[in-house]
mmCIF file of C-alpha atoms and ligand atoms in Angstrom:
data_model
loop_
_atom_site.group_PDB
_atom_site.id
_atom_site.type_symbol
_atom_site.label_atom_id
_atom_site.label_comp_id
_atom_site.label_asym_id
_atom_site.label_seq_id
_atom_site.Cartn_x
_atom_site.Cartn_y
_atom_site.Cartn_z
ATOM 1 C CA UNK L 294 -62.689 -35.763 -28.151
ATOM 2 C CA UNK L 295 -60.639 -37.943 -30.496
ATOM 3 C CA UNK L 296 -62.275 -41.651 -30.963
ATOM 4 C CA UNK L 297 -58.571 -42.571 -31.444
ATOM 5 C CA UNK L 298 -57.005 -44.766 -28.943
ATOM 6 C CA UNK L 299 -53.768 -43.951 -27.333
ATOM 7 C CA UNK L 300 -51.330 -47.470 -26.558
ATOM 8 C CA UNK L 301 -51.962 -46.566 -22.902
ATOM 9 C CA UNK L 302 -55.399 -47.757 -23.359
ATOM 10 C CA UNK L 303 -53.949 -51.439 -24.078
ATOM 11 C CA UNK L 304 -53.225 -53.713 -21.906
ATOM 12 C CA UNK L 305 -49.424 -54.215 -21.038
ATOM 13 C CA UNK L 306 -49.552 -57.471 -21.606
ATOM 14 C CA UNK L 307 -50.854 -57.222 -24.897
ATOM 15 C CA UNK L 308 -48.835 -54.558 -25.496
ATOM 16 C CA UNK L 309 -45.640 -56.624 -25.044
ATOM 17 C CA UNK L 310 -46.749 -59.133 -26.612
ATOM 18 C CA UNK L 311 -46.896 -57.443 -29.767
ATOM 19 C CA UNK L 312 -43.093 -55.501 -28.911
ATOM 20 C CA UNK L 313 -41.881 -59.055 -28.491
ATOM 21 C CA UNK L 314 -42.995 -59.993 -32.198
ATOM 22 C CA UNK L 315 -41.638 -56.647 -33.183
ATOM 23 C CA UNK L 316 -45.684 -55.325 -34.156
ATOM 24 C CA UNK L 317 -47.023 -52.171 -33.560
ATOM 25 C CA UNK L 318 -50.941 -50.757 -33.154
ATOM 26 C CA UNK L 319 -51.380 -48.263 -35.856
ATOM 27 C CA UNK L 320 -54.155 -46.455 -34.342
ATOM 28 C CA UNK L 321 -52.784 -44.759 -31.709
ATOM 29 C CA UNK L 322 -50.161 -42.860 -34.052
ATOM 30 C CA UNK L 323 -52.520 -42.669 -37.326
ATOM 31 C CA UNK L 324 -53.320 -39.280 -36.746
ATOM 32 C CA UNK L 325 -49.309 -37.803 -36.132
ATOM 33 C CA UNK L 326 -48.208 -39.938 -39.078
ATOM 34 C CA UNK L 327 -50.914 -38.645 -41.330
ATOM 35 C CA UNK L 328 -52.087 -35.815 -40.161
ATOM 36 C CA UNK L 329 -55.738 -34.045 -40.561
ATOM 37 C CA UNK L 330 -54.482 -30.532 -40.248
ATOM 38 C CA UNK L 331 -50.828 -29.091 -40.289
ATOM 39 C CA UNK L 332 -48.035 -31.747 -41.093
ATOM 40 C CA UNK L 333 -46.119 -32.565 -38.263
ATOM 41 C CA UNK L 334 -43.418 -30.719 -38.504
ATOM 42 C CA UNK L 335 -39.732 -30.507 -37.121
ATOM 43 C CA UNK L 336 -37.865 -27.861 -38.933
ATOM 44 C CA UNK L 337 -37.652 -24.492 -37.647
ATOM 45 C CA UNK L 338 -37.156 -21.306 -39.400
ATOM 46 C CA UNK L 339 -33.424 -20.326 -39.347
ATOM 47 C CA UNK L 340 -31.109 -17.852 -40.285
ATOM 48 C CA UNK L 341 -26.876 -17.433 -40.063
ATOM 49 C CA UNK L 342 -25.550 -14.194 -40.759
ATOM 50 C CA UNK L 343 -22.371 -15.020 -42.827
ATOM 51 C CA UNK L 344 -19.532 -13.298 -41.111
ATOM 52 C CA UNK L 345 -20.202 -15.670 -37.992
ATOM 53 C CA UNK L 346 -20.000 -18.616 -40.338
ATOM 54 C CA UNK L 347 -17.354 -17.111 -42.568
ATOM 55 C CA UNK L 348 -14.787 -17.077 -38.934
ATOM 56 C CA UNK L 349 -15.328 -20.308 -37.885
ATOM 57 C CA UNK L 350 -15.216 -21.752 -41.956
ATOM 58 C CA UNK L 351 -11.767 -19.767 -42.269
ATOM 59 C CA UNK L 352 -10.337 -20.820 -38.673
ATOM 60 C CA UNK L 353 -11.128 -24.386 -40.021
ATOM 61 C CA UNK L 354 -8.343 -23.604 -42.804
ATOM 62 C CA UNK L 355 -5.854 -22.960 -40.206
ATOM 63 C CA UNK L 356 -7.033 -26.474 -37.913
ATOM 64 C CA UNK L 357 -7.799 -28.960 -40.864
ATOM 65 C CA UNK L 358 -5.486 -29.843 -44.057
ATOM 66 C CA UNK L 359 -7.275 -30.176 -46.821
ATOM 67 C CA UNK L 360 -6.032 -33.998 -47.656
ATOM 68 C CA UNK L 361 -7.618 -35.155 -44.019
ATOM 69 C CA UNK L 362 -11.044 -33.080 -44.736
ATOM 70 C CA UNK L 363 -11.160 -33.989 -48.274
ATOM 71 C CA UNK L 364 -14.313 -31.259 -48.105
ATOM 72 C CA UNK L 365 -13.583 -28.700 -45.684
ATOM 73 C CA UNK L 366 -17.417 -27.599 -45.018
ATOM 74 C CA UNK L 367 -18.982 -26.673 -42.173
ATOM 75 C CA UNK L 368 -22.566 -27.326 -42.261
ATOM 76 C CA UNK L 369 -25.615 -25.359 -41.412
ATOM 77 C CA UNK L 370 -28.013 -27.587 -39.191
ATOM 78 C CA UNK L 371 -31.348 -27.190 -38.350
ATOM 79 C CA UNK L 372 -31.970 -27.460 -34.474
ATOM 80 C CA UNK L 373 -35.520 -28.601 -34.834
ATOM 81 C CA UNK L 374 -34.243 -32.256 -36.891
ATOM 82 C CA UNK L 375 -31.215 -32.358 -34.402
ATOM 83 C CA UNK L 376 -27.763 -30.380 -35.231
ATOM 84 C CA UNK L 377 -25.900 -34.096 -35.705
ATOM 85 C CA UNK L 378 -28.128 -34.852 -38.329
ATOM 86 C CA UNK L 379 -26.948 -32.284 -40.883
ATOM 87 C CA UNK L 380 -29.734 -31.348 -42.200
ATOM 88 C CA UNK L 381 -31.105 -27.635 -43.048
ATOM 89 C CA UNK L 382 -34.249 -28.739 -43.695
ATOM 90 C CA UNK L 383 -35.759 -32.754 -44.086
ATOM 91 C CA UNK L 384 -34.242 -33.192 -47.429
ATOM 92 C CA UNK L 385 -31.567 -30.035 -48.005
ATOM 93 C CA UNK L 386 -28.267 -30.279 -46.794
ATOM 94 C CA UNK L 387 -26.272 -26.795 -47.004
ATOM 95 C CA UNK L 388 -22.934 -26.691 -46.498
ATOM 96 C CA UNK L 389 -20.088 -23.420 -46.668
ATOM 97 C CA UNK L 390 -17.067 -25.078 -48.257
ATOM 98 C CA UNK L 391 -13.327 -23.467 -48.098
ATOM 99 C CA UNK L 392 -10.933 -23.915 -50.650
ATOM 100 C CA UNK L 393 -7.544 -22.491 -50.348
ATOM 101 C CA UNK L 394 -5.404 -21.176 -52.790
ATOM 102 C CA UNK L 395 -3.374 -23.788 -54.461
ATOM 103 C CA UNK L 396 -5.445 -26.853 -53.039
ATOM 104 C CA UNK L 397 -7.129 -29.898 -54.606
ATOM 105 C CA UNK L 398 -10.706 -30.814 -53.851
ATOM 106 C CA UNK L 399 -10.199 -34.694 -54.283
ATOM 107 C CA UNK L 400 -12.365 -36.179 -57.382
ATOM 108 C CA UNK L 401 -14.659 -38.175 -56.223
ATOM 109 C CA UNK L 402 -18.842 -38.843 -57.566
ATOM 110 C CA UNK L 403 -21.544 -39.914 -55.386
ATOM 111 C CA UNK L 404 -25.200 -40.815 -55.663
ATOM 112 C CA UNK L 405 -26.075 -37.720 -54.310
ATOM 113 C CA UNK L 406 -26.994 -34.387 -56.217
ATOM 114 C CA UNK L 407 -25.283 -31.124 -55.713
ATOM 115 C CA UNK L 408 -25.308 -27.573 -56.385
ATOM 116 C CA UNK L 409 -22.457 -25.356 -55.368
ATOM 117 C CA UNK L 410 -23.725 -21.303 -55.523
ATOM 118 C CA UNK L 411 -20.152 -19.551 -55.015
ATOM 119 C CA UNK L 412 -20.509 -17.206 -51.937
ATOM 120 C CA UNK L 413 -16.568 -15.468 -52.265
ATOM 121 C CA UNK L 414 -13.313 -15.359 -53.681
ATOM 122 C CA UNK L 415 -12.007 -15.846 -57.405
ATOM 123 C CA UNK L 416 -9.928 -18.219 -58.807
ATOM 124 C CA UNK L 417 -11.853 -21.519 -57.572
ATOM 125 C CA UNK L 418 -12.769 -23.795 -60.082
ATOM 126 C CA UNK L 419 -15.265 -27.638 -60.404
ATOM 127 C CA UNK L 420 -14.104 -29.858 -62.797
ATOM 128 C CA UNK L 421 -17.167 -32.037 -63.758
ATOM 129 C CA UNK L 422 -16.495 -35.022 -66.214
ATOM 130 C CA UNK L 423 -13.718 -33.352 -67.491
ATOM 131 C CA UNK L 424 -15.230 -30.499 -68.300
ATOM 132 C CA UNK L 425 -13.677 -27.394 -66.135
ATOM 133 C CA UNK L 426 -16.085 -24.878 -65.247
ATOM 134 C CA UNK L 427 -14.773 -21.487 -63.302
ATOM 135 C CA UNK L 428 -16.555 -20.212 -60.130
ATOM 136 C CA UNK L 429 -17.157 -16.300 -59.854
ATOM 137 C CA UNK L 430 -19.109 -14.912 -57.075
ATOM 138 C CA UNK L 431 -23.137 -15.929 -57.748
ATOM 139 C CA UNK L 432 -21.801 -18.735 -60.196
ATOM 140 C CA UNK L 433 -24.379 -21.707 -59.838
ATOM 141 C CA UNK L 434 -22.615 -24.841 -60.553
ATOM 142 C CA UNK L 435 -23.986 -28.509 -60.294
ATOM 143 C CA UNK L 436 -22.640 -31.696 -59.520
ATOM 144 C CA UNK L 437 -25.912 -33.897 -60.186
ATOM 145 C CA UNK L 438 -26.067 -37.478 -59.114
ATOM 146 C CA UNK L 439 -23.063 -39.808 -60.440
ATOM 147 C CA UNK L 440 -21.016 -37.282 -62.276
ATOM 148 C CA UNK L 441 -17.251 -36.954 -61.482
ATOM 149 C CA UNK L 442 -15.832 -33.926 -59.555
ATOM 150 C CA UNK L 443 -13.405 -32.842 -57.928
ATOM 151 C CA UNK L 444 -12.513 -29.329 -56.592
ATOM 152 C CA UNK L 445 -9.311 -26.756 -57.417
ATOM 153 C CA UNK L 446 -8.440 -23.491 -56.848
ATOM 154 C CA UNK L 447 -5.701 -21.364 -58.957
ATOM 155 C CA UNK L 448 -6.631 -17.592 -57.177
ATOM 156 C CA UNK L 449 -4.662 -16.313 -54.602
ATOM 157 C CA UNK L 450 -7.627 -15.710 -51.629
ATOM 158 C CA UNK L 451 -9.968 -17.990 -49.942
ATOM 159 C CA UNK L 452 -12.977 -19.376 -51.949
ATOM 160 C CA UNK L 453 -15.980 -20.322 -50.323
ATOM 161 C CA UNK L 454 -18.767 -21.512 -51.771
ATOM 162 C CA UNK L 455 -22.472 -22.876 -50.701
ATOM 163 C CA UNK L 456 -23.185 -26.650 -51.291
ATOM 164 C CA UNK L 457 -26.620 -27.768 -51.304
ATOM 165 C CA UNK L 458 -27.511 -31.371 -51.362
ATOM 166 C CA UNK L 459 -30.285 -33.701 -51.328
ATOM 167 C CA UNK L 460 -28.178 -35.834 -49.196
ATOM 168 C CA UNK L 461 -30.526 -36.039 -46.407
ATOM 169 C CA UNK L 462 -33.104 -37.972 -48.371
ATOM 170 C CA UNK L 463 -30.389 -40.179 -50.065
ATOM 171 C CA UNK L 464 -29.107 -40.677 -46.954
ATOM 172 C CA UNK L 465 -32.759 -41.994 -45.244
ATOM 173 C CA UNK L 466 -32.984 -44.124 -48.982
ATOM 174 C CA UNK L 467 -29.824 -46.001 -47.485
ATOM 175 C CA UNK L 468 -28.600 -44.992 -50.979
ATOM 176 C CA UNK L 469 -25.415 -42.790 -49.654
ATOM 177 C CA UNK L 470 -22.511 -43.856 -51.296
ATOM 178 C CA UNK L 471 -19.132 -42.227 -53.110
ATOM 179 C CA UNK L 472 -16.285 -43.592 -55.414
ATOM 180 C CA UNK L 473 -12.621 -41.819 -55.523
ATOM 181 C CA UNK L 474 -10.334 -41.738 -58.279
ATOM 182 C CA UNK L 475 -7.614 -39.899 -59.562
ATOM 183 C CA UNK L 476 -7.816 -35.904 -60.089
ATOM 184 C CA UNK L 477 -9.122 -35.621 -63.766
ATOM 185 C CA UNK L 478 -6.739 -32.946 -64.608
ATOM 186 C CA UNK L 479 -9.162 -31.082 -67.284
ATOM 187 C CA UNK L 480 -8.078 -28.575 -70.013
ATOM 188 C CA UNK L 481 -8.819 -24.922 -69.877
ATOM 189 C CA UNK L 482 -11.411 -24.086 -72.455
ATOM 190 C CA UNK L 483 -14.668 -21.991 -72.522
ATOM 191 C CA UNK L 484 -17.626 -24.443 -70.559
ATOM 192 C CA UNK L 485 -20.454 -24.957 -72.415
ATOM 193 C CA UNK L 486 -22.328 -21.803 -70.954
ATOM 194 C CA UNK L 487 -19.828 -19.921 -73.043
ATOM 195 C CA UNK L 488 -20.496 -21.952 -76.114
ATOM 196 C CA UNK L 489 -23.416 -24.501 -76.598
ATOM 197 C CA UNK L 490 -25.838 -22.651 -74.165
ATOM 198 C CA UNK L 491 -24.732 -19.314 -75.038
ATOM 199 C CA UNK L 492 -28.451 -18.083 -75.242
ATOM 200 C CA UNK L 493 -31.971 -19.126 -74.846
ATOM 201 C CA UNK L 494 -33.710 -20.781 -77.454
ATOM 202 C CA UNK L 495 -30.667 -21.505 -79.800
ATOM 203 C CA UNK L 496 -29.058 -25.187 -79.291
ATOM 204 C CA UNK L 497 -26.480 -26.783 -81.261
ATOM 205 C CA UNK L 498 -28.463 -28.555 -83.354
ATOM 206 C CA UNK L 499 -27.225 -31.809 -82.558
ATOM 207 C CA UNK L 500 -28.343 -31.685 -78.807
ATOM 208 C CA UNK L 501 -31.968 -32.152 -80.252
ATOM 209 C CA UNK L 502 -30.928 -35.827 -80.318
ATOM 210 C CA UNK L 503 -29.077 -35.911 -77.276
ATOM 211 C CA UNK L 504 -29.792 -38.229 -74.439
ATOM 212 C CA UNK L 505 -27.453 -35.491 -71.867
ATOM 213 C CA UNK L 506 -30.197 -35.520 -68.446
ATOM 214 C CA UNK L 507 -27.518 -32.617 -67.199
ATOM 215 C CA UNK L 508 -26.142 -30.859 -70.794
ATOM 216 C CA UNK L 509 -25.302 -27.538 -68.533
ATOM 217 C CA UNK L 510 -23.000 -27.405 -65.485
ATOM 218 C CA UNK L 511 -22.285 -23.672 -64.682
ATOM 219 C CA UNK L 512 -24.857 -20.698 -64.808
ATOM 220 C CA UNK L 513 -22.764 -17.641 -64.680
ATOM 221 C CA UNK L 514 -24.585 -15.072 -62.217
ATOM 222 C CA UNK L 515 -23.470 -12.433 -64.800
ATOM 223 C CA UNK L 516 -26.245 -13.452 -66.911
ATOM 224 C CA UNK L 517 -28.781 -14.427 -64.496
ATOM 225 C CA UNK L 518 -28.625 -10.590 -63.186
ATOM 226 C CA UNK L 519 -28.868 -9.492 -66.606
ATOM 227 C CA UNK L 520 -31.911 -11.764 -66.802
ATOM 228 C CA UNK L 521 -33.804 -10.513 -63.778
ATOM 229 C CA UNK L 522 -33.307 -6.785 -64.258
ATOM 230 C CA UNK L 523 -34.506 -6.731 -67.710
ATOM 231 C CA UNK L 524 -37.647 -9.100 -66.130
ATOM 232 C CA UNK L 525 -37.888 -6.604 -63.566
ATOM 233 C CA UNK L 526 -38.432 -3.908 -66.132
ATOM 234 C CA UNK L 527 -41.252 -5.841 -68.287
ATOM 235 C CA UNK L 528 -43.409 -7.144 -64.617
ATOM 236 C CA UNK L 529 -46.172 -5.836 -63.340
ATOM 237 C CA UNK L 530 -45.270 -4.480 -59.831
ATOM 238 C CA UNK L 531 -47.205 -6.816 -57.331
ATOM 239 C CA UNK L 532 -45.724 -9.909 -59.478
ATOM 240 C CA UNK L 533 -42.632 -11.675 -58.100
ATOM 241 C CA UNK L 534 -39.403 -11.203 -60.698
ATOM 242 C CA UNK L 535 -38.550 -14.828 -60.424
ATOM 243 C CA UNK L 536 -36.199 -17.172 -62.622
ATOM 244 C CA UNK L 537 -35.700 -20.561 -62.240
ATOM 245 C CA UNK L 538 -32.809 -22.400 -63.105
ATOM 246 C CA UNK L 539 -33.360 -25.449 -66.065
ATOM 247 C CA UNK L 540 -32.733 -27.795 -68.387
ATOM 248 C CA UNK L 541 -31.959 -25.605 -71.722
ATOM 249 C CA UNK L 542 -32.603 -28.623 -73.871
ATOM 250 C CA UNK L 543 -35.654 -29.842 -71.908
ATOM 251 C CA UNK L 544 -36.793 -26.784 -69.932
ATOM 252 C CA UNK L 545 -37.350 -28.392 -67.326
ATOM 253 C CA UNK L 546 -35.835 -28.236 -63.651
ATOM 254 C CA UNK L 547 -31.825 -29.230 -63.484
ATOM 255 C CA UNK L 548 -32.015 -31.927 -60.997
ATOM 256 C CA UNK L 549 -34.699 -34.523 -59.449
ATOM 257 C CA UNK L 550 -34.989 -33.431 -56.002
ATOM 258 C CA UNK L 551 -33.558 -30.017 -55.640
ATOM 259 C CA UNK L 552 -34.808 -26.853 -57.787
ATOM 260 C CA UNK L 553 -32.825 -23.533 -57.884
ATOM 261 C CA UNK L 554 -34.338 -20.391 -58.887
ATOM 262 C CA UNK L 555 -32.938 -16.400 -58.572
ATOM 263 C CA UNK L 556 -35.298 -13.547 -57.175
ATOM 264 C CA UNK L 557 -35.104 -9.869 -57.827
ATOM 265 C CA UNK L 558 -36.768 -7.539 -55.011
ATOM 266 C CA UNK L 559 -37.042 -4.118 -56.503
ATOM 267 C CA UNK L 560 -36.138 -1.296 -54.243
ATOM 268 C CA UNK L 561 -38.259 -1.134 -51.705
ATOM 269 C CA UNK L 562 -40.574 -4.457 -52.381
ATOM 270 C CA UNK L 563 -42.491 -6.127 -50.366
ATOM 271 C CA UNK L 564 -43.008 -10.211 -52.150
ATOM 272 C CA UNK L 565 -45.466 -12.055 -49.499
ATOM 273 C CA UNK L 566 -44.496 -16.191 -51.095
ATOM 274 C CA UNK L 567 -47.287 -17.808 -49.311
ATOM 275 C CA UNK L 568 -46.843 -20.920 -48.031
ATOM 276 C CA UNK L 569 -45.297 -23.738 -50.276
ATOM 277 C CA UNK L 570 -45.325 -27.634 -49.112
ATOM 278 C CA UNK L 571 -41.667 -27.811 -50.271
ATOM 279 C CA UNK L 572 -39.021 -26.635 -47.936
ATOM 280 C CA UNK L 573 -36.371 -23.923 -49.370
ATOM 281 C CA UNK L 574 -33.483 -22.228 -48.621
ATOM 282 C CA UNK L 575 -32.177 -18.126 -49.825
ATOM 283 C CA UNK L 576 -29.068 -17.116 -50.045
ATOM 284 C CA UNK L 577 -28.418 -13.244 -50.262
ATOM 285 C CA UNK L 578 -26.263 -12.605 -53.362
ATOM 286 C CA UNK L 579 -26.954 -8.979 -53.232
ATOM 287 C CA UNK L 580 -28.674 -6.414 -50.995
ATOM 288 C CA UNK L 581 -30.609 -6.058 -47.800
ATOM 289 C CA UNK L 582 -33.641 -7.204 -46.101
ATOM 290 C CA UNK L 583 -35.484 -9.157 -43.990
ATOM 291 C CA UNK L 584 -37.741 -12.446 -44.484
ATOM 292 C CA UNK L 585 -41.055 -13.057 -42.161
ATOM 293 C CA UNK L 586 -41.543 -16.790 -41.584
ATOM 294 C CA UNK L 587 -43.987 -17.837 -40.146
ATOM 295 C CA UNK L 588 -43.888 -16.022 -36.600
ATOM 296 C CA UNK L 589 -39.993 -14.991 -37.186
ATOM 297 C CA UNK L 590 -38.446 -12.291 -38.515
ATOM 298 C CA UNK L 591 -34.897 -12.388 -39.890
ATOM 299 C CA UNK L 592 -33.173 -9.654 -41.371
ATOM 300 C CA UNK L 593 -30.455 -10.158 -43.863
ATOM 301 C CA UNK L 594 -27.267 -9.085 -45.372
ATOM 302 C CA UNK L 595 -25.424 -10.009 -48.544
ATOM 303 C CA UNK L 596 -23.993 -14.211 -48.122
ATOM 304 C CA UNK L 597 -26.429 -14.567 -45.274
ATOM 305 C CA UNK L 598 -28.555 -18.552 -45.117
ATOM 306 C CA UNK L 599 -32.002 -18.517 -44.170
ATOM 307 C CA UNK L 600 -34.541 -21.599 -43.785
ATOM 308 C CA UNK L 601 -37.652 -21.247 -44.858
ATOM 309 C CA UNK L 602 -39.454 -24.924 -43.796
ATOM 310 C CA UNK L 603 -41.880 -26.649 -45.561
ATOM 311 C CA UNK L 604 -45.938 -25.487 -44.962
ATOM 312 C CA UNK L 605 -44.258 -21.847 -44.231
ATOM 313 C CA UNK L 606 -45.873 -18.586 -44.754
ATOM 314 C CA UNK L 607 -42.665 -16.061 -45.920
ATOM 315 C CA UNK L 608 -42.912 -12.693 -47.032
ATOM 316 C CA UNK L 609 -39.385 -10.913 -48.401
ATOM 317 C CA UNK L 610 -38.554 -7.179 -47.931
ATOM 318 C CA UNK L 611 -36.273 -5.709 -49.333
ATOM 319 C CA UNK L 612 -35.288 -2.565 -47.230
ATOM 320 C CA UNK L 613 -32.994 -0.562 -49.352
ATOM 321 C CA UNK L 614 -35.168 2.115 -51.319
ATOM 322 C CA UNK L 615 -32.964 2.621 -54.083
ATOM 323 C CA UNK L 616 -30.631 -0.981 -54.480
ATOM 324 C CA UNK L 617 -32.424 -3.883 -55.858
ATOM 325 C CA UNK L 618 -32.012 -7.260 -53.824
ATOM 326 C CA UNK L 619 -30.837 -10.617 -55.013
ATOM 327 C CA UNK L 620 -31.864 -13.656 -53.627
ATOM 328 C CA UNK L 621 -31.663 -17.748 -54.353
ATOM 329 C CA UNK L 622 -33.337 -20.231 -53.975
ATOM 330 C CA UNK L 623 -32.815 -24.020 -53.416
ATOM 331 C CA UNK L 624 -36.180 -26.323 -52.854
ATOM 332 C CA UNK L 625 -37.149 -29.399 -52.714
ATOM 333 C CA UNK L 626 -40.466 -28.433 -54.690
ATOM 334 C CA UNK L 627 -39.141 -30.622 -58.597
ATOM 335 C CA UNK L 628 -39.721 -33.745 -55.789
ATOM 336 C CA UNK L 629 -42.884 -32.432 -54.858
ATOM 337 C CA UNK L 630 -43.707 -32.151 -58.406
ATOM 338 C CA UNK L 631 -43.260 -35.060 -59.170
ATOM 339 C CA UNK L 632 -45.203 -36.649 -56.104
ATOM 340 C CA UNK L 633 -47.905 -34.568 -57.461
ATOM 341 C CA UNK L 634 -49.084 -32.519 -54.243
ATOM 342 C CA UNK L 635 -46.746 -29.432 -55.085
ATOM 343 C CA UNK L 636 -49.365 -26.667 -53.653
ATOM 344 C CA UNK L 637 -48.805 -22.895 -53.152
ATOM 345 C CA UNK L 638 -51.565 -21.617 -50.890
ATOM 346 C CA UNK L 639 -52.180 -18.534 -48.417
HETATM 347 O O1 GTQ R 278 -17.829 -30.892 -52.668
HETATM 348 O O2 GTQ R 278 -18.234 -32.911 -53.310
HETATM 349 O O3 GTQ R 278 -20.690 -30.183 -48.706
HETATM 350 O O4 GTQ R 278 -19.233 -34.569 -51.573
HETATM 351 C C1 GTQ R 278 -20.752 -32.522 -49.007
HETATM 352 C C2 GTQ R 278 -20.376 -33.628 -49.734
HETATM 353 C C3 GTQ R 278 -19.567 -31.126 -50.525
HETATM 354 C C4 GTQ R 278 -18.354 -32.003 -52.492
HETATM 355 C C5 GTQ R 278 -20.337 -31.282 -49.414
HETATM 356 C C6 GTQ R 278 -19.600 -33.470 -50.870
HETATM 357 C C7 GTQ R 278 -19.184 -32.217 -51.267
#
């Protein structure tokens, strides 16, 4: 039997005595707040199959201009941490954003950090600090912390595109905040994926000295295939083909809080992740499959959104026998890093 009192066991005067001078017992809630086993946990395991979303996100076109919504996103919210608190998992916030053809996106920055991995459509474009970077289907784009953007689109179908934020921890900082100004109107010229970062391990000499936290903005999913199936071909087959997203002047992860990495499940795999303490999020860019976590099974078709919280055992199948499968990633686990209890454990 726990030694641990419970507040019952107190008095009620005491007890109000202490609410009156707004103070608290520790003991009876020592062992939920820091727990010996298991983390309390909230978060459930989730999953949206994209054609439900993709209605609802294109029926929002019809109901809301785009100059009242300034975003028009729906977002994906996690049952277990309430659905008004928008949050997919306790620090990712995932969105579906619609942009429609000949709209503006209004430029705005905020202390919040963003990724944007475009889901459908052509045409769609983020202009970040002036520099204008085009969004293809499996384009990863980021909008880190502070840096102007705003949002266009030149195509002539819908674009929608997955936002993920760390806006739920921001937002519990009491750190939320935006600025507006004026659409920045960039020209159109190759971003610096197409020139500076063209490929790994050759930088324009002068970045060596250059302060630049975020030097990249776009990482065309053209290349980041290219990347994973020639991986594929040079990994051992029980080892995950895995690439994460980085820094290509420091190597490092692209933003503080959130990390983004691609996976390639070869036809037929089987990739049992373990259990992480970080909490994640895959997006199907390619193929189909299903994802085991913890005692849920979800299976999944190209754009689908699946939650994988943190302390979860997943295992990823990919059930075609002949198509390879493309997934990413978003964690929190550059956070955990840096807290210094990332773990990855059975
Ligand atoms: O596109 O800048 O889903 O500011 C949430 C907040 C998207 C954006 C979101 C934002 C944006």
């Amino acid at each position: 039997m726990s030694k641990l009192q419970s507040a019952t066991d107190l008095p009620d005067k005491y007890l109000s005595a202490l609410a009156s001078a707004n103070l608290q017992p520790l003991w009876p809630s020592l062992r939920t707040l820091i727990s010996h086993g298991a983390p309390a946990r909230s978060s459930i395991p989730m999953h949206w199959n994209y054609p439900q979303v993709r209605e609802l996100l294109i029926q929002a076109g019809d109901l809301t201009p785009i100059e009242k919504a300034e975003r028009r996103v729906l977002v994906l919210c996690n049952p277990g941490l309430g659905i008004d608190n928008l949050q997919a998992t306790p620090s990712i916030y995932i969105g579906l954003q619609l942009i429609l053809p000949g709209e503006d996106a209004p430029n705005h920055r905020h202390s919040p950090s963003a990724i944007r991995l475009i889901v459908e459509g052509t045409g769609g474009f983020t202009t970040v600090e002036g520099e204008r970077l085009p969004m293809e289907p499996g384009d990863l784009i980021l909008t880190p912390s502070g840096l102007w953007h705003e949002h266009g689109h030149t195509g002539s179908e819908p674009v929608i595109w997955m936002d993920a934020l760390d806006l739920p921890l921001i937002y519990y900082l009491e750190t939320s905040q935006a600025q507006e100004a004026p659409l920045q109107h960039a020209p159109i010229r190759p971003d610096s994926s197409q020139t500076k970062f063209r490929r790994a391990g050759l930088l324009p000499y002068s970045q060596l000295h250059d302060r630049n936290p975020y030097p990249m903005l776009r990482y065309p999913w053209k290349e980041a295939r290219e990347a994973l199936t020639e991986l594929a071909g040079a990994t051992d087959r029980d080892a995950l083909v895995q690439l994460a997203y980085v820094n290509p002047i420091t190597g490092e992860e692209c933003l503080p809080i959130l990390g983004i990495s691609a996976l390639m499940l070869r036809p037929g795999e089987s990739a049992d992740l373990g259990r992480r303490t970080c909490s994640a999020v895959t997006h199907v860019i390619e193929g189909i499959g299903s994802s085991e976590i913890d005692d849920n099974a979800f299976n999944w078709n190209p754009r689908d959104i699946t939650v994988i919280p943190p302390h979860a055992s997943c295992t990823l199948h990919n059930q075609s026998s002949s198509k390879p499968a493309f997934l990413l990633m978003v964690d929190d686990a550059p956070l955990h890093r840096k807290l210094g209890f990332y773990r990855e454990y059975r």
